[in-house]
Amino acid sequence: MYTDEKIVKLKRQVELLEKVLKLAVTPNKNTALREMLSEEKPLTVFDFSNPFKTFEDSWELIHAAILPESKSSLVISALPVMRDGEPVCYDPILLNNSMRLDLSHARYVHLRFTGYPENPNRSYAQVYFKTSLEDTYTQNKRVRSEPYTVGEKLDIYLDMAENPQWKGTLTGFRVDFMECGGKAELELIEIYNAVPAPDIDSVFVHIVNEIGALKEQVDDLQEQVDDLQDQADDSE
């Protein structure tokens, strides 16, 4: 009986280690950031569960309008703009030019929203910013998410320090929910302070370096399982 219980326990250890290995060889930066920030308190929180409070917090819309579809989120949709005599829909944009943050103490952005881009191939969010050092929105001051699943509620985490222009004092914050026309349902924007172990890429490097050791543990445990199984078979 003891041998059987030990076999079950060792097999469980092998199973868990194999899951760890699978995660390690296919690292997901968004998941890693979410885990890292799960116990941290946000520096700034913008809750859009009351859509009509949005403009009290100095938020503005570009190429977009609020749709009265939800009482628990801000639903914005792209507005057609005339171009060369034809209506064209650009990406719906939300921005705040009254935000002021010392960027030496702010690093991570969390967006919770559902996106419905007209072109699924342009389903990624972008956060643009301007600062006291360069007070304009430009292509060189943005961080972009990985492509997301259309129509699925998302928690997207961005490391703004990936962009070397993220320094000085924040003077403007802008979210492009997609790179085309469409609709977005926004629930939450959070900004987090820089926390210890901030370089998530170094975390992945560490994980990769540990893969060999984990594989050896899996092989060793599997050998123990095989030996115990042989012993159990011989005793029958």
Coordinates of C-alpha atoms in Angstrom, one line a residue:
M1 CA 0.0 0.0 0.0
Y2 CA 2.8 2.4 0.9
T3 CA 4.5 1.7 -2.4
D4 CA 1.3 2.4 -4.3
E5 CA 0.8 5.7 -2.5
K6 CA 4.3 6.8 -3.2
I7 CA 3.9 6.0 -6.9
V8 CA 0.8 8.1 -7.0
K9 CA 2.6 11.0 -5.2
L10 CA 5.6 10.8 -7.5
K11 CA 3.4 10.7 -10.6
R12 CA 1.7 13.8 -9.4
Q13 CA 5.1 15.5 -9.0
V14 CA 6.1 14.5 -12.5
E15 CA 2.8 15.9 -13.8
L16 CA 3.2 19.3 -12.1
L17 CA 6.8 19.6 -13.2
E18 CA 5.8 18.9 -16.8
K19 CA 3.2 21.7 -16.6
V20 CA 5.9 24.1 -15.3
L21 CA 8.2 23.1 -18.1
K22 CA 5.4 23.7 -20.7
L23 CA 4.8 27.2 -19.3
A24 CA 8.6 27.9 -19.2
V25 CA 9.2 27.1 -22.8
T26 CA 6.2 29.1 -24.0
P27 CA 6.4 32.2 -21.7
N28 CA 3.5 34.6 -21.8
K29 CA 4.5 38.1 -20.8
N30 CA 1.0 39.3 -20.1
T31 CA 0.4 36.4 -17.7
A32 CA 3.7 36.9 -16.0
L33 CA 3.0 40.6 -15.4
R34 CA -0.5 39.8 -14.0
E35 CA 1.0 37.3 -11.6
M36 CA 3.7 39.7 -10.6
L37 CA 1.3 42.6 -9.9
S38 CA -1.5 40.5 -8.3
E39 CA -0.5 41.5 -4.7
E40 CA 0.4 45.1 -5.6
K41 CA -1.8 48.1 -5.0
P42 CA -2.4 50.3 -8.1
L43 CA -1.0 53.8 -8.0
T44 CA -4.0 55.1 -10.0
V45 CA -7.4 53.6 -10.8
F46 CA -9.9 54.7 -13.3
D47 CA -13.2 52.8 -12.9
F48 CA -15.5 53.0 -15.9
S49 CA -18.3 51.0 -14.3
N50 CA -20.2 54.3 -14.3
P51 CA -19.9 55.5 -18.0
F52 CA -21.4 58.9 -17.3
K53 CA -18.6 59.8 -14.8
T54 CA -16.0 59.4 -17.5
F55 CA -15.8 63.0 -18.5
E56 CA -15.8 64.2 -14.8
D57 CA -12.3 62.5 -14.7
S58 CA -11.2 64.6 -17.8
W59 CA -11.4 61.8 -20.3
E60 CA -12.1 62.7 -24.0
L61 CA -13.0 60.8 -27.1
I62 CA -11.6 61.0 -30.6
H63 CA -13.3 59.5 -33.6
A64 CA -15.7 57.9 -31.2
A65 CA -19.0 58.3 -29.3
I66 CA -20.5 56.7 -26.2
L67 CA -23.1 54.1 -26.8
P68 CA -25.9 53.6 -24.1
E69 CA -25.5 49.8 -24.2
S70 CA -24.2 49.2 -20.7
K71 CA -24.6 50.5 -17.2
S72 CA -21.5 48.8 -16.0
S73 CA -18.9 49.7 -18.6
L74 CA -18.0 52.5 -21.0
V75 CA -19.0 51.4 -24.5
I76 CA -17.4 53.5 -27.2
S77 CA -17.8 53.1 -31.0
A78 CA -15.9 54.6 -33.9
L79 CA -17.6 57.5 -35.7
P80 CA -17.3 57.8 -39.5
V81 CA -15.2 60.6 -40.7
M82 CA -15.5 61.9 -44.3
R83 CA -12.3 61.3 -46.4
D84 CA -12.2 62.0 -50.1
G85 CA -15.9 62.2 -50.1
E86 CA -16.3 58.8 -48.4
P87 CA -17.1 57.9 -44.8
V88 CA -14.2 56.2 -43.0
C89 CA -14.0 54.8 -39.5
Y90 CA -10.8 55.3 -37.6
D91 CA -9.9 53.6 -34.3
P92 CA -11.9 54.8 -31.3
I93 CA -9.5 56.7 -29.0
L94 CA -9.8 57.6 -25.3
L95 CA -7.4 60.1 -23.9
N96 CA -6.7 62.2 -20.8
N97 CA -4.6 65.3 -21.0
S98 CA -5.0 66.2 -17.3
M99 CA -3.1 63.2 -15.9
R100 CA 0.1 64.0 -14.0
L101 CA 2.3 61.2 -12.7
D102 CA 6.0 61.0 -11.9
L103 CA 7.1 58.3 -14.3
S104 CA 10.0 57.3 -12.1
H105 CA 7.4 55.8 -9.8
A106 CA 4.9 54.5 -12.4
R107 CA 5.5 51.7 -14.8
Y108 CA 2.8 49.2 -15.6
V109 CA -0.6 49.7 -17.2
H110 CA -3.6 47.4 -16.8
L111 CA -6.5 47.6 -19.3
R112 CA -9.7 45.6 -18.8
F113 CA -11.9 45.7 -21.8
T114 CA -13.7 43.8 -24.6
G115 CA -12.7 44.7 -28.1
Y116 CA -14.8 44.4 -31.3
P117 CA -12.5 45.6 -34.2
E118 CA -14.0 45.6 -37.7
N119 CA -10.7 44.0 -38.9
P120 CA -9.7 41.1 -36.6
N121 CA -6.1 41.3 -37.9
R122 CA -5.8 44.7 -36.2
S123 CA -7.0 43.5 -32.8
Y124 CA -4.3 45.0 -30.5
A125 CA -4.4 47.8 -28.0
Q126 CA -1.9 50.7 -27.9
V127 CA -1.1 53.1 -25.1
Y128 CA 0.3 56.4 -26.3
F129 CA 1.7 59.0 -23.8
K130 CA 3.2 62.4 -23.7
T131 CA 5.5 63.8 -21.1
S132 CA 7.0 67.0 -19.7
L133 CA 10.1 66.2 -21.9
E134 CA 8.0 65.8 -25.1
D135 CA 4.5 67.1 -24.7
T136 CA 3.0 65.6 -27.9
Y137 CA 1.5 62.2 -28.9
T138 CA 3.9 60.5 -31.4
Q139 CA 4.5 57.1 -32.8
N140 CA 7.8 56.8 -30.8
K141 CA 5.9 57.2 -27.5
R142 CA 3.6 54.1 -27.3
V143 CA 3.5 50.5 -26.1
R144 CA 1.5 48.0 -28.0
S145 CA -0.2 44.8 -26.8
E146 CA -0.1 41.4 -28.4
P147 CA -3.1 40.6 -30.7
Y148 CA -6.1 39.8 -28.6
T149 CA -9.2 37.7 -29.0
V150 CA -12.1 39.6 -30.5
G151 CA -15.2 39.7 -28.3
E152 CA -13.5 38.3 -25.2
K153 CA -13.2 40.2 -21.9
L154 CA -9.4 40.9 -21.5
D155 CA -7.0 41.9 -18.8
I156 CA -4.0 43.4 -20.7
Y157 CA -0.9 44.3 -18.8
L158 CA 1.7 46.5 -20.5
D159 CA 5.3 47.3 -19.2
M160 CA 5.6 51.0 -20.3
A161 CA 9.3 51.0 -19.5
E162 CA 9.7 49.0 -22.7
N163 CA 9.6 52.4 -24.3
P164 CA 12.7 54.5 -23.3
Q165 CA 10.6 57.7 -23.7
W166 CA 8.6 56.7 -20.6
K167 CA 10.4 59.2 -18.3
G168 CA 9.8 62.6 -16.7
T169 CA 6.3 63.6 -15.8
L170 CA 3.3 62.1 -17.6
T171 CA 1.2 64.9 -19.1
G172 CA -1.1 62.9 -21.3
F173 CA -2.4 59.3 -21.6
R174 CA -4.2 57.8 -24.6
V175 CA -5.6 54.4 -25.3
D176 CA -6.3 53.1 -28.9
F177 CA -8.3 49.9 -28.4
M178 CA -7.7 48.7 -31.9
E179 CA -6.0 49.8 -35.2
C180 CA -9.2 50.2 -37.2
G181 CA -12.9 51.0 -36.7
G182 CA -14.9 49.1 -34.2
K183 CA -16.3 49.1 -30.7
A184 CA -14.8 48.7 -27.2
E185 CA -16.4 48.0 -23.8
L186 CA -14.0 49.5 -21.1
E187 CA -14.3 48.6 -17.5
L188 CA -11.0 49.6 -15.9
I189 CA -7.6 51.3 -16.3
E190 CA -5.0 50.9 -13.6
I191 CA -1.4 52.2 -13.4
Y192 CA 1.0 50.5 -11.1
N193 CA 4.2 51.6 -9.4
A194 CA 7.6 50.2 -10.4
V195 CA 7.9 47.1 -8.1
P196 CA 11.0 45.0 -7.2
A197 CA 12.2 42.6 -9.9
P198 CA 10.8 44.9 -12.6
D199 CA 12.5 43.4 -15.6
I200 CA 10.1 40.7 -16.7
D201 CA 12.4 39.6 -19.5
S202 CA 15.1 38.7 -17.0
V203 CA 12.5 36.5 -15.2
F204 CA 12.0 34.6 -18.5
V205 CA 15.8 34.3 -18.9
H206 CA 16.0 32.8 -15.4
I207 CA 13.2 30.4 -16.2
V208 CA 14.9 29.2 -19.4
N209 CA 18.1 28.7 -17.5
E210 CA 16.2 26.5 -15.0
I211 CA 14.6 24.3 -17.7
G212 CA 17.6 21.9 -17.8
A213 CA 17.4 21.3 -14.0
L214 CA 13.7 20.8 -14.1
K215 CA 14.0 18.2 -16.9
E216 CA 16.5 16.3 -14.8
Q217 CA 14.1 16.3 -11.9
V218 CA 11.4 15.0 -14.2
D219 CA 13.6 12.2 -15.5
D220 CA 14.8 11.3 -11.9
L221 CA 11.2 11.1 -10.6
Q222 CA 10.1 9.1 -13.6
E223 CA 13.0 6.6 -12.8
Q224 CA 11.8 6.4 -9.2
V225 CA 8.2 5.7 -10.4
D226 CA 9.4 3.0 -12.8
D227 CA 11.6 1.3 -10.0
L228 CA 8.7 1.4 -7.5
Q229 CA 6.3 0.0 -10.2
D230 CA 8.7 -2.9 -10.8
Q231 CA 8.9 -3.6 -7.1
A232 CA 5.2 -3.6 -6.9
D233 CA 4.9 -5.9 -9.8
D234 CA 7.5 -8.3 -8.4
S235 CA 5.7 -8.5 -5.0
E236 CA 2.4 -9.6 -6.6

